[in-house]
Short mmCIF file of C-alpha atoms in Angstrom, two decimals:
data_model
loop_
_atom_site.label_atom_id
_atom_site.label_comp_id
_atom_site.label_asym_id
_atom_site.label_seq_id
_atom_site.Cartn_x
_atom_site.Cartn_y
_atom_site.Cartn_z
CA UNK A 268 -211.27 93.95 -88.93
CA UNK A 269 -213.65 90.95 -89.91
CA UNK A 270 -217.12 91.21 -89.24
CA UNK A 271 -218.79 88.26 -87.77
CA UNK A 272 -223.16 87.96 -87.97
CA UNK A 273 -224.63 85.64 -85.67
CA UNK A 274 -227.42 85.23 -83.39
CA UNK A 275 -226.81 87.49 -80.04
CA UNK A 276 -228.75 84.32 -78.35
CA UNK A 277 -227.90 81.57 -79.67
CA UNK A 278 -230.39 78.33 -79.17
CA UNK A 279 -229.05 75.11 -77.19
CA UNK A 280 -229.02 71.61 -79.00
CA UNK A 281 -232.70 70.81 -77.81
CA UNK A 282 -234.82 73.19 -79.34
CA UNK A 283 -232.99 72.65 -82.32
CA UNK A 284 -233.56 69.20 -81.67
CA UNK A 285 -237.31 69.64 -80.56
CA UNK A 286 -237.83 72.18 -83.74
CA UNK A 287 -236.44 70.29 -86.66
CA UNK A 288 -238.60 67.69 -85.31
CA UNK A 289 -241.57 69.56 -85.75
CA UNK A 290 -240.73 71.03 -88.75
CA UNK A 291 -239.87 67.03 -90.27
CA UNK A 292 -242.27 67.20 -93.43
CA UNK A 293 -240.55 70.50 -94.92
CA UNK A 294 -237.48 69.36 -94.49
CA UNK A 295 -236.64 67.85 -98.19
CA UNK A 296 -233.68 65.59 -100.04
CA UNK A 297 -232.18 69.38 -101.33
CA UNK A 298 -232.02 70.98 -97.61
CA UNK A 299 -230.12 67.40 -96.12
CA UNK A 300 -228.04 67.37 -98.94
CA UNK A 301 -226.66 71.02 -97.71
CA UNK A 302 -226.85 70.17 -94.58
CA UNK A 303 -224.92 67.30 -95.20
CA UNK A 304 -222.38 69.07 -96.92
CA UNK A 305 -222.33 71.60 -94.34
CA UNK A 306 -221.64 68.86 -91.73
CA UNK A 307 -218.74 67.38 -94.01
CA UNK A 308 -216.60 70.41 -94.70
CA UNK A 309 -213.84 71.61 -93.00
CA UNK A 310 -214.49 72.79 -89.78
CA UNK A 311 -217.68 72.71 -90.87
CA UNK A 312 -216.72 75.58 -93.12
CA UNK A 313 -218.13 77.22 -96.62
CA UNK A 314 -219.95 79.71 -98.84
CA UNK A 315 -222.93 79.08 -100.47
CA UNK A 316 -221.66 77.90 -103.79
CA UNK A 317 -218.98 75.40 -102.38
CA UNK A 318 -222.36 73.88 -100.34
CA UNK A 319 -224.16 74.07 -103.31
CA UNK A 320 -221.05 72.06 -105.47
CA UNK A 321 -221.14 69.74 -102.70
CA UNK A 322 -224.79 68.94 -102.76
CA UNK A 323 -225.16 68.98 -106.50
CA UNK A 324 -227.66 72.09 -106.04
CA UNK A 325 -228.10 74.76 -108.89
CA UNK A 326 -226.20 77.38 -107.27
CA UNK A 327 -225.20 79.20 -104.02
CA UNK A 328 -228.31 81.68 -104.96
CA UNK A 329 -230.58 77.99 -104.27
CA UNK A 330 -228.54 77.41 -101.45
CA UNK A 331 -229.11 80.92 -99.39
CA UNK A 332 -232.76 80.24 -100.03
CA UNK A 333 -232.95 76.65 -99.00
CA UNK A 334 -231.42 77.67 -95.68
CA UNK A 335 -233.00 81.43 -95.17
CA UNK A 336 -236.71 79.49 -95.42
CA UNK A 337 -236.06 76.75 -94.08
CA UNK A 338 -235.01 78.81 -91.10
CA UNK A 339 -237.91 81.43 -90.90
CA UNK A 340 -239.94 78.44 -90.24
CA UNK A 341 -237.64 76.52 -87.43
CA UNK A 342 -238.17 80.02 -86.06
CA UNK A 343 -241.23 80.48 -86.69
CA UNK A 344 -241.89 77.49 -84.61
CA UNK A 345 -239.88 78.17 -81.95
CA UNK A 346 -240.65 81.73 -81.69
CA UNK A 347 -237.63 83.58 -82.02
CA UNK A 348 -236.38 86.58 -84.68
CA UNK A 349 -233.28 86.94 -85.66
CA UNK A 350 -231.63 89.61 -86.31
CA UNK A 351 -232.20 92.06 -89.19
CA UNK A 352 -229.74 93.27 -91.85
CA UNK A 353 -229.39 97.30 -92.55
CA UNK A 354 -232.55 97.04 -95.24
CA UNK A 355 -235.01 95.82 -92.50
CA UNK A 356 -234.87 92.14 -93.18
CA UNK A 357 -234.01 89.17 -90.63
CA UNK A 358 -230.90 86.93 -91.40
CA UNK A 359 -232.75 84.04 -91.27
CA UNK A 360 -229.55 81.40 -92.01
CA UNK A 361 -227.41 83.04 -88.87
CA UNK A 362 -230.06 80.52 -87.34
CA UNK A 363 -228.20 77.60 -88.60
CA UNK A 364 -224.69 79.17 -88.96
CA UNK A 365 -222.42 82.02 -87.80
CA UNK A 366 -221.05 84.27 -91.04
CA UNK A 367 -217.95 86.74 -92.32
CA UNK A 368 -217.12 87.89 -95.53
CA UNK A 369 -213.40 86.83 -97.11
CA UNK A 370 -211.64 86.49 -100.10
CA UNK A 371 -213.82 83.44 -101.12
CA UNK A 372 -216.99 84.97 -100.47
CA UNK A 373 -219.67 84.76 -98.02
CA UNK A 374 -218.04 81.95 -95.27
CA UNK A 375 -220.99 80.31 -92.95
CA UNK A 376 -219.68 78.60 -90.35
CA UNK A 377 -222.42 76.10 -89.22
CA UNK A 378 -222.94 76.12 -85.45
CA UNK A 379 -221.70 72.96 -83.12
CA UNK A 380 -225.64 72.92 -81.82
CA UNK A 381 -226.58 72.72 -85.24
CA UNK A 382 -224.71 69.99 -86.32
CA UNK A 383 -225.02 68.20 -82.91
CA UNK A 384 -228.93 68.44 -83.39
CA UNK A 385 -228.96 67.62 -87.45
CA UNK A 386 -226.96 63.94 -85.87
CA UNK A 387 -229.79 63.22 -82.94
CA UNK A 388 -232.41 63.68 -85.55
CA UNK A 389 -230.62 61.32 -88.38
CA UNK A 390 -229.96 63.95 -90.91
CA UNK A 391 -226.16 63.74 -90.65
CA UNK A 392 -224.12 60.43 -89.64
CA UNK A 393 -222.15 61.48 -86.20
CA UNK A 394 -218.22 62.68 -87.36
CA UNK A 395 -216.18 59.14 -88.21
CA UNK A 396 -212.51 59.78 -87.85
CA UNK A 397 -209.97 57.39 -90.16
CA UNK A 398 -208.81 55.00 -87.86
CA UNK A 399 -205.57 52.83 -87.83
CA UNK A 400 -206.70 49.17 -87.52
CA UNK A 401 -205.88 48.93 -83.85
CA UNK A 402 -207.67 51.62 -82.77
CA UNK A 403 -211.59 51.56 -81.73
CA UNK A 404 -214.25 54.11 -82.55
CA UNK A 405 -215.53 55.40 -80.09
CA UNK A 406 -219.03 56.58 -79.31
CA UNK A 407 -219.93 60.64 -79.02
CA UNK A 408 -219.56 61.97 -75.73
CA UNK A 409 -219.13 65.29 -74.95
CA UNK A 410 -215.65 65.98 -72.45
CA UNK A 411 -212.90 65.66 -74.02
CA UNK A 412 -211.59 62.33 -71.36
CA UNK A 413 -209.84 60.90 -72.96
CA UNK A 414 -208.61 56.71 -71.96
CA UNK A 415 -211.42 54.32 -70.58
CA UNK A 416 -209.02 51.43 -70.90
CA UNK A 417 -211.93 48.22 -71.95
CA UNK A 418 -210.48 44.69 -72.15
CA UNK A 419 -211.72 43.78 -75.00
CA UNK A 420 -208.68 42.32 -77.68
CA UNK A 421 -205.43 43.47 -76.16
CA UNK A 422 -205.66 47.51 -75.70
CA UNK A 423 -209.24 49.28 -76.79
CA UNK A 424 -209.38 52.82 -75.68
CA UNK A 425 -212.27 55.01 -76.60
CA UNK A 426 -211.71 58.41 -78.73
CA UNK A 427 -213.17 61.67 -77.91
CA UNK A 428 -214.22 62.84 -81.06
CA UNK A 429 -215.21 66.49 -79.84
CA UNK A 430 -210.89 66.65 -79.17
CA UNK A 431 -210.25 65.41 -82.58
CA UNK A 432 -212.66 67.92 -83.59
CA UNK A 433 -210.93 70.76 -81.73
CA UNK A 434 -207.29 69.07 -82.82
CA UNK A 435 -208.51 69.48 -86.61
CA UNK A 436 -209.61 73.24 -85.97
CA UNK A 437 -206.31 74.45 -84.25
CA UNK A 438 -204.01 72.64 -86.40
CA UNK A 439 -205.62 71.83 -89.72
CA UNK A 440 -206.05 69.05 -91.72
CA UNK A 441 -202.52 68.71 -93.86
CA UNK A 442 -199.57 65.85 -92.00
CA UNK A 443 -197.40 68.21 -89.69
CA UNK A 444 -194.88 65.80 -90.39
CA UNK A 445 -194.76 65.28 -94.26
CA UNK A 446 -197.79 68.08 -95.05
CA UNK A 447 -199.51 65.82 -97.53
CA UNK A 448 -202.95 67.15 -97.77
CA UNK A 449 -206.27 64.69 -98.53
CA UNK A 450 -208.16 67.07 -99.93
CA UNK A 451 -205.30 69.00 -102.16
CA UNK A 452 -204.34 65.90 -103.34
CA UNK A 453 -208.14 64.18 -103.77
CA UNK A 454 -210.28 67.25 -103.85
CA UNK A 455 -213.53 68.05 -102.18
CA UNK A 456 -214.83 63.84 -101.41
CA UNK A 457 -211.40 63.51 -99.35
CA UNK A 458 -211.46 67.19 -98.01
CA UNK A 459 -210.46 66.76 -93.94
CA UNK A 460 -209.73 63.40 -93.79
CA UNK A 461 -206.84 62.57 -91.55
CA UNK A 462 -205.60 60.68 -89.63
CA UNK A 463 -204.79 62.32 -85.60
CA UNK A 464 -201.72 61.77 -83.22
CA UNK A 465 -201.22 61.91 -79.84
CA UNK A 466 -198.24 62.93 -78.62
CA UNK A 467 -198.75 61.12 -75.11
CA UNK A 468 -199.70 57.64 -76.33
CA UNK A 469 -202.77 56.82 -75.24
CA UNK A 470 -201.17 52.92 -73.90
CA UNK A 471 -199.25 55.16 -71.63
CA UNK A 472 -201.27 56.37 -69.60
CA UNK A 473 -203.57 53.78 -68.81
CA UNK A 474 -206.12 55.63 -67.04
CA UNK A 475 -208.62 58.82 -68.17
CA UNK A 476 -206.98 62.21 -68.42
CA UNK A 477 -207.95 65.42 -70.33
CA UNK A 478 -206.62 66.12 -73.82
CA UNK A 479 -205.25 69.32 -74.46
CA UNK A 480 -205.99 69.75 -78.43
CA UNK A 481 -203.67 72.10 -78.93
CA UNK A 482 -200.61 70.17 -76.80
CA UNK A 483 -201.59 66.11 -77.08
CA UNK A 484 -203.31 65.73 -80.83
CA UNK A 485 -201.92 66.61 -84.18
CA UNK A 486 -202.89 65.81 -87.40
CA UNK A 487 -200.81 63.16 -89.33
CA UNK A 488 -201.53 61.21 -92.30
CA UNK A 489 -202.00 57.95 -92.41
CA UNK A 490 -198.63 56.53 -93.52
CA UNK A 491 -196.27 59.05 -90.94
CA UNK A 492 -199.02 57.58 -88.05
CA UNK A 493 -197.38 54.11 -88.63
CA UNK A 494 -194.15 55.79 -88.64
CA UNK A 495 -194.90 57.50 -85.54
CA UNK A 496 -195.49 54.22 -84.11
CA UNK A 497 -192.88 52.22 -85.03
CA UNK A 498 -190.35 53.79 -82.23
CA UNK A 499 -188.03 51.34 -80.08
CA UNK A 500 -189.46 49.37 -78.07
CA UNK A 501 -192.69 49.73 -79.35
CA UNK A 502 -192.87 52.92 -78.29
CA UNK A 503 -193.64 55.74 -80.95
CA UNK A 504 -190.81 58.01 -82.49
CA UNK A 505 -191.28 62.01 -82.43
CA UNK A 506 -192.80 64.17 -85.04
CA UNK A 507 -188.93 65.79 -85.39
CA UNK A 508 -187.68 62.37 -85.84
CA UNK A 509 -189.27 61.63 -88.43
CA UNK A 510 -189.45 64.44 -90.09
CA UNK A 511 -185.19 64.16 -90.29
CA UNK A 512 -185.96 60.09 -91.51
CA UNK A 513 -187.61 61.76 -94.38
CA UNK A 514 -185.47 65.14 -95.25
CA UNK A 515 -182.26 62.02 -94.81
CA UNK A 516 -183.96 59.47 -97.52
CA UNK A 517 -184.64 62.45 -99.30
CA UNK A 518 -181.57 63.68 -99.54
CA UNK A 519 -179.56 60.43 -100.54
CA UNK A 520 -182.00 59.97 -102.91
CA UNK A 521 -180.88 62.90 -104.64
CA UNK A 522 -178.44 62.17 -107.62
CA UNK A 523 -174.68 63.15 -106.60
CA UNK A 524 -174.18 66.28 -108.03
CA UNK A 525 -170.39 65.49 -108.78
CA UNK A 526 -171.43 62.06 -110.86
CA UNK A 527 -174.39 64.15 -112.48
CA UNK A 528 -172.38 66.29 -114.70
#
């Protein structure tokens, strides 16, 4: 069983905002780069070695030191003390993330309230999702309510970034139709990038509804997303239908076995 290390009494977002503002003068450019890299990672999960590479820093020991010392400063400011290691030293990094060991090394997953606080104090930009031209970027929200129809041009809807994030956490960031993965093809610069398709089109809802990211949303690449929206009568094709289109055309493009001998 994997043992997860985390603070037993996690702080609220408001306390992080308060603490970060108080120690702002101690947040260096290197700290900012690590925060941005961690905030942008898939599921906000990465090892110190990965963060060092993405933040262009010297190595995992540099990141360990940055997170530990700034975590210590934040705890001192807020009057909190994280749990002790077996060597009786505090896990100062645990104020930023929960952690565990796996085949990649020791992994950190940024706490959701830390991510939100970093956005509020301006260290990290709010998460942006790649959108189709007809989709409208929405302001941050705290619910999984979608819809909220607005008459701006033809059809404009507010999107829940929290719902999109939960979809990616549940289903990953590879296209469920064709398997394309931006991170695999383009590397870290595109890691985590993906469209999200509503299995129940918002245009057919017309009013607010509660999204279940596990059943209502799936990650898809831009090409498949376009084809999913090319259904009859302006509707959407199913994921299974587009998969069949790919397979059918793949077979047609294969050389005829008898003719190639």
